Short mmCIF file of C-alpha atoms in Angstrom, two decimals:
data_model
loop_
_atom_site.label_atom_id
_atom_site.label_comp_id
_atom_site.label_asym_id
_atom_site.label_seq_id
_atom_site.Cartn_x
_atom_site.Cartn_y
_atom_site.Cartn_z
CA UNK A 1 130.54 194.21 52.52
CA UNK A 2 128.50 191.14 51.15
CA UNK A 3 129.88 191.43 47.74
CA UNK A 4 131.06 187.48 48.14
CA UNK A 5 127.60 186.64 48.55
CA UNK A 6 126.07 184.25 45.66
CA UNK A 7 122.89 184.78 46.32
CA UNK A 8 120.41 188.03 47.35
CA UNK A 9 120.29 188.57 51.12
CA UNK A 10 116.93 188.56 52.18
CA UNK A 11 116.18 191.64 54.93
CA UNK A 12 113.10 191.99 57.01
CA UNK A 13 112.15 195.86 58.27
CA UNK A 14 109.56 196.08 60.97
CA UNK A 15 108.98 199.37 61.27
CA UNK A 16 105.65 201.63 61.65
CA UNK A 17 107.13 205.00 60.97
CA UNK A 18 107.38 205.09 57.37
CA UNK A 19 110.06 208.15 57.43
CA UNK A 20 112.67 205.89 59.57
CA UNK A 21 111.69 203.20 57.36
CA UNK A 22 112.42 204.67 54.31
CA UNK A 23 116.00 205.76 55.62
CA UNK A 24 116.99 202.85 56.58
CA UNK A 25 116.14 201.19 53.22
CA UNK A 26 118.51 204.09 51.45
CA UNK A 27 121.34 202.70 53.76
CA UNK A 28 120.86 199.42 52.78
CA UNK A 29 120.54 200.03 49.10
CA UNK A 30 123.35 202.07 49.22
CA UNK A 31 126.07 199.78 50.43
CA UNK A 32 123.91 196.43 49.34
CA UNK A 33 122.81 196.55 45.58
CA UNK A 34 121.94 192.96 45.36
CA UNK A 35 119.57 193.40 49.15
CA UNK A 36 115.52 192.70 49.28
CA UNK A 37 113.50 194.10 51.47
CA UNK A 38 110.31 193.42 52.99
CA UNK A 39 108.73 196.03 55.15
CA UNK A 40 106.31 195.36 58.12
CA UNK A 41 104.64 198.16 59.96
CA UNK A 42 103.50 195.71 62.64
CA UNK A 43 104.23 192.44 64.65
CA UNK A 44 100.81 190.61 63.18
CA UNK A 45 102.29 191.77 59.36
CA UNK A 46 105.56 190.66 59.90
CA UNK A 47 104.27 187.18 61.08
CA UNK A 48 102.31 187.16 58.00
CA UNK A 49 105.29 187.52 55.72
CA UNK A 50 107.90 185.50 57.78
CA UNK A 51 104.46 183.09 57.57
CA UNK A 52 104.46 183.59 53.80
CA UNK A 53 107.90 184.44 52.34
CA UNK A 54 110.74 181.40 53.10
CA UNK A 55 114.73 182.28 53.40
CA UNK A 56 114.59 186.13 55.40
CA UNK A 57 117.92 186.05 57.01
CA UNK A 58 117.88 189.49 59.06
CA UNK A 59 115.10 191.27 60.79
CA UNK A 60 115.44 194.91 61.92
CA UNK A 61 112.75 195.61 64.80
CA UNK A 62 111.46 198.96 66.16
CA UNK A 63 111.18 198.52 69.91
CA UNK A 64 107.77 200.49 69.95
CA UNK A 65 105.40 199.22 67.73
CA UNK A 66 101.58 199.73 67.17
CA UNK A 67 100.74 195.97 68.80
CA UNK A 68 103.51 195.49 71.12
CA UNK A 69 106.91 197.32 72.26
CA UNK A 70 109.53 196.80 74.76
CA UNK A 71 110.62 193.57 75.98
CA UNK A 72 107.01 191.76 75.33
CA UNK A 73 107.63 192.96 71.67
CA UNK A 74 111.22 191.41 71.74
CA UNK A 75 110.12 188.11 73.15
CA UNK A 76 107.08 187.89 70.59
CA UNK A 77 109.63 188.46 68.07
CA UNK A 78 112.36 185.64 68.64
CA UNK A 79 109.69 183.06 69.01
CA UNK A 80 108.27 184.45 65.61
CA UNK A 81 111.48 184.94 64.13
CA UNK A 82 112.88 181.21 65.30
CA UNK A 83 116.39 180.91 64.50
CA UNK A 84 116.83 184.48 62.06
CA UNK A 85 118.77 187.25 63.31
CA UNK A 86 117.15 190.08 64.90
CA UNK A 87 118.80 193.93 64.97
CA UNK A 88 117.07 196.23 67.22
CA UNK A 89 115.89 199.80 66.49
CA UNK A 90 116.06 202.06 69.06
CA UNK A 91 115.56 205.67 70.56
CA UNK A 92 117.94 207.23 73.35
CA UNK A 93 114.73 206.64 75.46
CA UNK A 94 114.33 203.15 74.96
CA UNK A 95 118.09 202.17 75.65
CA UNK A 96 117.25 200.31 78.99
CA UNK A 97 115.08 198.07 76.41
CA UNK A 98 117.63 197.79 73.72
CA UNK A 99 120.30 196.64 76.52
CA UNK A 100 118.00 193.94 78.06
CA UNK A 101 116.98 192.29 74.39
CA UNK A 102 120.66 191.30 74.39
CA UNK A 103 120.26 189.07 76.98
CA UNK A 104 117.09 187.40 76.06
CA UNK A 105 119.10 186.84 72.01
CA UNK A 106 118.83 189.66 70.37
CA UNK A 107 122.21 190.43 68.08
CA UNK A 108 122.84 193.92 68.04
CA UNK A 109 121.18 196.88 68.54
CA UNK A 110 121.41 200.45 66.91
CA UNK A 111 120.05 204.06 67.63
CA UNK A 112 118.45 205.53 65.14
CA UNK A 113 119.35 209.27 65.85
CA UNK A 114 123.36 207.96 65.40
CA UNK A 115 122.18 205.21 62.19
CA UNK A 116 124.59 206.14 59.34
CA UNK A 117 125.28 203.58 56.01
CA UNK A 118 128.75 202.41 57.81
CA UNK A 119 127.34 202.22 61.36
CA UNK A 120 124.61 199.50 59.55
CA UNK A 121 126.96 198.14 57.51
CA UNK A 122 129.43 196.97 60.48
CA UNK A 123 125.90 195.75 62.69
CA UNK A 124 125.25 193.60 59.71
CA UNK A 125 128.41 192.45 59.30
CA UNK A 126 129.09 191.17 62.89
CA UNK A 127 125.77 190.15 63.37
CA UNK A 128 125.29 187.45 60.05
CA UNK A 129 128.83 186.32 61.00
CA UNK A 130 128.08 185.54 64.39
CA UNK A 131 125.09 183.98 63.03
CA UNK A 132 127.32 181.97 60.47
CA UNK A 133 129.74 180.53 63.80
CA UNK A 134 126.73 179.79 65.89
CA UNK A 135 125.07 177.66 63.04
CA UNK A 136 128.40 176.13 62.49
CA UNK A 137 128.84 175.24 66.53
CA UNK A 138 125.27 174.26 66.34
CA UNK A 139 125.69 171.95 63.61
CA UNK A 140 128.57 170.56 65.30
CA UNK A 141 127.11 169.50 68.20
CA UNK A 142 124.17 168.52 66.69
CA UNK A 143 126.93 166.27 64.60
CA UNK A 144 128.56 165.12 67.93
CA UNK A 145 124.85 164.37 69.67
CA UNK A 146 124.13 161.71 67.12
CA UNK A 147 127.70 160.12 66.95
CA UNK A 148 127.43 160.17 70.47
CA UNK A 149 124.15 158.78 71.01
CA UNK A 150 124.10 156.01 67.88
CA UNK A 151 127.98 154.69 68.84
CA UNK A 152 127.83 150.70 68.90
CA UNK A 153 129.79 150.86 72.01
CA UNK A 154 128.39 152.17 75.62
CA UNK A 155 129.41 155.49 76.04
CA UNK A 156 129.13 158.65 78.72
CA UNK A 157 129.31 161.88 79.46
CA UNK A 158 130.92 162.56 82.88
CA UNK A 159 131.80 165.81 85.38
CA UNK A 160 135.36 166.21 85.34
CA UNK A 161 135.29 166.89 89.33
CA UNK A 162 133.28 164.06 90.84
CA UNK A 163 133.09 161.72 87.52
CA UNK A 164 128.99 161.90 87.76
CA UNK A 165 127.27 161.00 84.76
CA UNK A 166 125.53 163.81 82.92
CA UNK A 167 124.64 161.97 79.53
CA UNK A 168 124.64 158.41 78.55
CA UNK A 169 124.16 157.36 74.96
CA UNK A 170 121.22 154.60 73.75
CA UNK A 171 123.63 151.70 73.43
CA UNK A 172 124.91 152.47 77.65
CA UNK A 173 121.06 152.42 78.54
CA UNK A 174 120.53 149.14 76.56
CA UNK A 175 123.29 147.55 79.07
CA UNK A 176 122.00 148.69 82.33
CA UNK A 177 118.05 149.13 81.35
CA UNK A 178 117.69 148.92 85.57
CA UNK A 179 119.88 151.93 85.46
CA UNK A 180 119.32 154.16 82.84
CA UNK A 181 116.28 156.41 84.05
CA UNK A 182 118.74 157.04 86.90
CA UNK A 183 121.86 157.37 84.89
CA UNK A 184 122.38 161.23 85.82
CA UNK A 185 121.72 160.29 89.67
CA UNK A 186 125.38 158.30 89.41
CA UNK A 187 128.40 158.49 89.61
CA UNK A 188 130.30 156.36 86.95
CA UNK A 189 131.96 154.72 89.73
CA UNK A 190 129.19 152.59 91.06
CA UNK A 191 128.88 150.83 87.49
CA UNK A 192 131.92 149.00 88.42
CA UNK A 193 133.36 146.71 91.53
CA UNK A 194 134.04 148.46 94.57
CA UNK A 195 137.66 146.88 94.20
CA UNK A 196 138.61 148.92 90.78
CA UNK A 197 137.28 151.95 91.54
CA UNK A 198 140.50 153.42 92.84
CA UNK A 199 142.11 152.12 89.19
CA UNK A 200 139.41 153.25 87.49
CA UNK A 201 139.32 157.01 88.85
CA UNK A 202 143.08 157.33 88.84
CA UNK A 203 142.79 156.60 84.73
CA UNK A 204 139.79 159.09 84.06
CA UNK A 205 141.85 161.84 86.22
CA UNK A 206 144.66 161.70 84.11
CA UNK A 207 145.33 165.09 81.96
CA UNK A 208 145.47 163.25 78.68
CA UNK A 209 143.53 160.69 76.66
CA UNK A 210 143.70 157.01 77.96
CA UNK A 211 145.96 155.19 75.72
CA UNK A 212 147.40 151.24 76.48
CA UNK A 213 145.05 148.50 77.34
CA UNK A 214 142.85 148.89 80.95
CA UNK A 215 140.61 145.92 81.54
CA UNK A 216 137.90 146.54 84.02
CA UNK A 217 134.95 143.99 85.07
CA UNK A 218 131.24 145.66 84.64
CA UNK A 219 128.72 143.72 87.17
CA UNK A 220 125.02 143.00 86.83
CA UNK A 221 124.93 144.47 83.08
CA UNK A 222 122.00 142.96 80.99
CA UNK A 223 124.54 140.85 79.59
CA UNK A 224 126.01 139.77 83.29
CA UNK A 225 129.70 140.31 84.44
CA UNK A 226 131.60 141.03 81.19
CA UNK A 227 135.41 142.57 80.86
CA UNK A 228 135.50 146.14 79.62
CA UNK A 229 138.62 147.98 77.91
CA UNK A 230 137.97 151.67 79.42
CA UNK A 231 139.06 154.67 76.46
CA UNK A 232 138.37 158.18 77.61
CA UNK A 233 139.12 161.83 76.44
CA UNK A 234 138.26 164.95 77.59
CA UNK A 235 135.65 166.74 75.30
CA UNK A 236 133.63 170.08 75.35
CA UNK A 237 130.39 169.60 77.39
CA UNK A 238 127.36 169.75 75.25
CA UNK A 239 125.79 172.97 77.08
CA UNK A 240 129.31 174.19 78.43
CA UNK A 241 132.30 173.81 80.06
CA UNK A 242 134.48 170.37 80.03
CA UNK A 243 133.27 166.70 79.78
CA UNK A 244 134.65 163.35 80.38
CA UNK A 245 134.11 160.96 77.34
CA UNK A 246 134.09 157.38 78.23
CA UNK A 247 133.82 154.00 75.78
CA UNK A 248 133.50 151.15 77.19
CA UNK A 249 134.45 148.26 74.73
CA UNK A 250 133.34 144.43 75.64
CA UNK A 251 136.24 142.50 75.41
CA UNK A 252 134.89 139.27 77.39
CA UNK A 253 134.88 137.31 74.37
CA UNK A 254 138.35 138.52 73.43
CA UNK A 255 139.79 137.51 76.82
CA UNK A 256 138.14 134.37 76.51
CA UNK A 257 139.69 133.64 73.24
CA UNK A 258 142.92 134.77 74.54
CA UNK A 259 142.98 132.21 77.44
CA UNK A 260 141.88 129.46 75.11
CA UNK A 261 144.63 130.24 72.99
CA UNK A 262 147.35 130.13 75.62
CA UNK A 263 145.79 127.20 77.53
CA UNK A 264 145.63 125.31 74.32
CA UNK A 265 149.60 126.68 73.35
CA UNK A 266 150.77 125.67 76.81
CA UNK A 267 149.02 122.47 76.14
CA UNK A 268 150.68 121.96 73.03
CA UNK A 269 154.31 122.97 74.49
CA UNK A 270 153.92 120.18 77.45
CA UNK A 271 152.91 117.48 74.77
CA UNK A 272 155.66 118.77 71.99
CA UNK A 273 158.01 118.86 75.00
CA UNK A 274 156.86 114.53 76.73
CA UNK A 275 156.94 113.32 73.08
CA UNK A 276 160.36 115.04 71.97
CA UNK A 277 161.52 113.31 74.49
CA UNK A 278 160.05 109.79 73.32
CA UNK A 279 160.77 110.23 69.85
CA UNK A 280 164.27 110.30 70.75
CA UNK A 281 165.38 106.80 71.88
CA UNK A 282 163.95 105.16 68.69
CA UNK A 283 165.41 107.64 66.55
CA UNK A 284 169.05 107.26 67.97
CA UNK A 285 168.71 103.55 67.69
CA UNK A 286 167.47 103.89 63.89
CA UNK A 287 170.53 106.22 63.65
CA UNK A 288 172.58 104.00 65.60
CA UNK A 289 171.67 100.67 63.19
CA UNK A 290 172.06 102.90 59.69
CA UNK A 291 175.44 103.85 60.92
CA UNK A 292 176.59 100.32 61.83
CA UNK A 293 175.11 98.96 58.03
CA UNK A 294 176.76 101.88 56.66
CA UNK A 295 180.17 100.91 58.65
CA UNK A 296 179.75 96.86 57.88
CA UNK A 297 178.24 96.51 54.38
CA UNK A 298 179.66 93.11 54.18
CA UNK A 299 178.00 91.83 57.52
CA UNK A 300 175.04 89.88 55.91
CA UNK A 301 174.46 87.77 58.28
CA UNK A 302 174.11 90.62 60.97
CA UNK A 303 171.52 92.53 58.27
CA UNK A 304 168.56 90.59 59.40
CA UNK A 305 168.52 91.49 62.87
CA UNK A 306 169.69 94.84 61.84
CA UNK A 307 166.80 95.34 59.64
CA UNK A 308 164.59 94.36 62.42
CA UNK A 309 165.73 96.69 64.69
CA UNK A 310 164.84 98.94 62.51
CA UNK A 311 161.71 97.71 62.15
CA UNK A 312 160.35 97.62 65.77
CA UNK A 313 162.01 101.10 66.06
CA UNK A 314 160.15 102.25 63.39
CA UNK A 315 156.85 101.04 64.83
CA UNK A 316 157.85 102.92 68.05
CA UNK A 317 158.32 106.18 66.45
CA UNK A 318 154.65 105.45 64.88
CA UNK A 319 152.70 104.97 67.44
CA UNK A 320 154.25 107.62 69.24
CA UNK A 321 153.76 110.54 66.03
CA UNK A 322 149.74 108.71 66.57
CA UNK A 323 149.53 109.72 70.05
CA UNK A 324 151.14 112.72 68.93
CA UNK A 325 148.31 113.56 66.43
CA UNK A 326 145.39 112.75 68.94
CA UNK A 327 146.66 114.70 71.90
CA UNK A 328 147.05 117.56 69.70
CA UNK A 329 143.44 117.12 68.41
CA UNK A 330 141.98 116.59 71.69
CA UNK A 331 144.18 119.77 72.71
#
């Protein structure tokens, strides 16, 4: 059953009757050549070798030991073992036991009197699996908690039915440092104005993720009133259920950019638009004049005050291109 293993899977027996002992170590040899064992006869041993010996990846525990038994002897042993799997060993007597260590995080349990080499093999099986998943899950939140908590950007953790916040990341604290020992005493709401609240719980109650642009002012942050861009998605909770994930981007600057860009365009339309307009009455003339030289080559007494014209018209399209230029700097 762990043939695809790469490496020797480490086995911890703690067990004082040295005739169930030795049985279950036949089992284990028989269906897991590559298996080590260590054998404890007590709960003060076994700390010494889980103490002593790194990498055991599966504990088998007799509920009635020569120290400790029943549930104090389960307890004892999950604090020892830390994170390492733990199988029980029971009697018919002692079911009530084996039933409760369940609950406290125990994997499996087996009766000795039924214990056969498949029997183990199956316990073994489902319980380093489920050990496998719940590292992975582990791993994965743990993966999530620091993505979450070292984001740039403010972000929280809300109740899906009344939008309180349960978790609020370093960066969210930084911007309300007033706020943030009280952060899980709020609702999300009351970081905004009273006036987009409505808005602002109508987006985060949507069924899907917030997508488009939603602008939103955040009061009295450590940075004043700045403009927010709201981007939410709902998430597994970190200890169960459903969460709301908020970001709240800063976009004041952006907005402010924005408006200096159109003020400065609309700017730049009136003046393109006024001086259009004055361009054009010394450019028809200019037009006007080249046509009529064009027309009357031979008209050299006319040329003077033709080339005149042309002049003065000249000098009006100059000064207006210069007024032209410095509008559009001062713009």
């Amino acid at each position: 059953m762990l043939s695809n293993r790469t490496k020797p899977l480490n086995v911890l027996v703690i067990e004082d009757n040295l005739g169930d002992y030795i049985l279950l170590e036949d089992y284990l040899l028989e269906k897991n050549k590559g298996i080590q064992i260590e054998h404890a006869q007590n709960l003060s041993q076994a700390q010494d070798i889980l103490n002593l010996k790194a990498g055991i990846e599966l504990i088998f525990l007799d509920l009635i030991l020569p120290d400790a038994s029943g549930i104090e002897l389960v307890q004892a042993c999950l604090k020892m073992a830390d994170k390492t799997p733990i199988i029980i060993l029971t009697g018919y007597s002692d079911l009530h036991w084996a039933k409760r260590s369940l609950q406290l995080g125990v994997y499996d349990f087996l009766v000795k009197d039924e214990l056969n080499p498949n029997l183990l093999g199956k316990s073994m099986a489902f319980t380093l699996n489920r050990h496998f998943f719940i590292q992975q899950v582990e791993r994965e939140r743990q993966n999530f908690a620091r993505l979450f908590n070292l984001s740039p950007q403010p972000m929280w953790l809300l109740k899906p039915e009344n939008l309180a916040i349960t978790h609020a990341n370093q960066t969210a604290c930084a911007l309300y440092p007033d706020k943030s020992q009280i952060f899980k005493q709020l609702s999300f709401l009351e970081l905004f104005r009273e006036e987009d609240c409505e808005a602002i719980k109508a987006l985060i109650q949507m069924k899907s993720s917030s997508r488009g642009q939603h602008y939103f002012e955040q009061p009295n942050t450590l940075e004043g009133n700045i403009q927010v861009e709201l981007h939410f998605t709902r998430v597994p909770d970190m200890n169960a259920g459903e969460a709301i994930l908020i970001q709240a981007n800063n976009v004041t600057r952006t907005l402010d950019y924005i408006q200096t860009i159109e003020r400065q365009n609309a700017k730049l339309r009136k003046i393109a638009w006024d001086q259009s307009h004055r361009l054009r009455a010394p450019l028809a003339r200019i037009m006007s004049i080249v046509n009529l030289i064009q027309a009357h080559p031979e008209s050299v007494e006319d040329l003077v005050s033709w080339l005149n014209e042309l002049k003065y018209s000249s000098e009006e399209m100059d000064a207006v291109l210069k007024q032209l230029v410095n509008e559009t700097k001062e713009g």
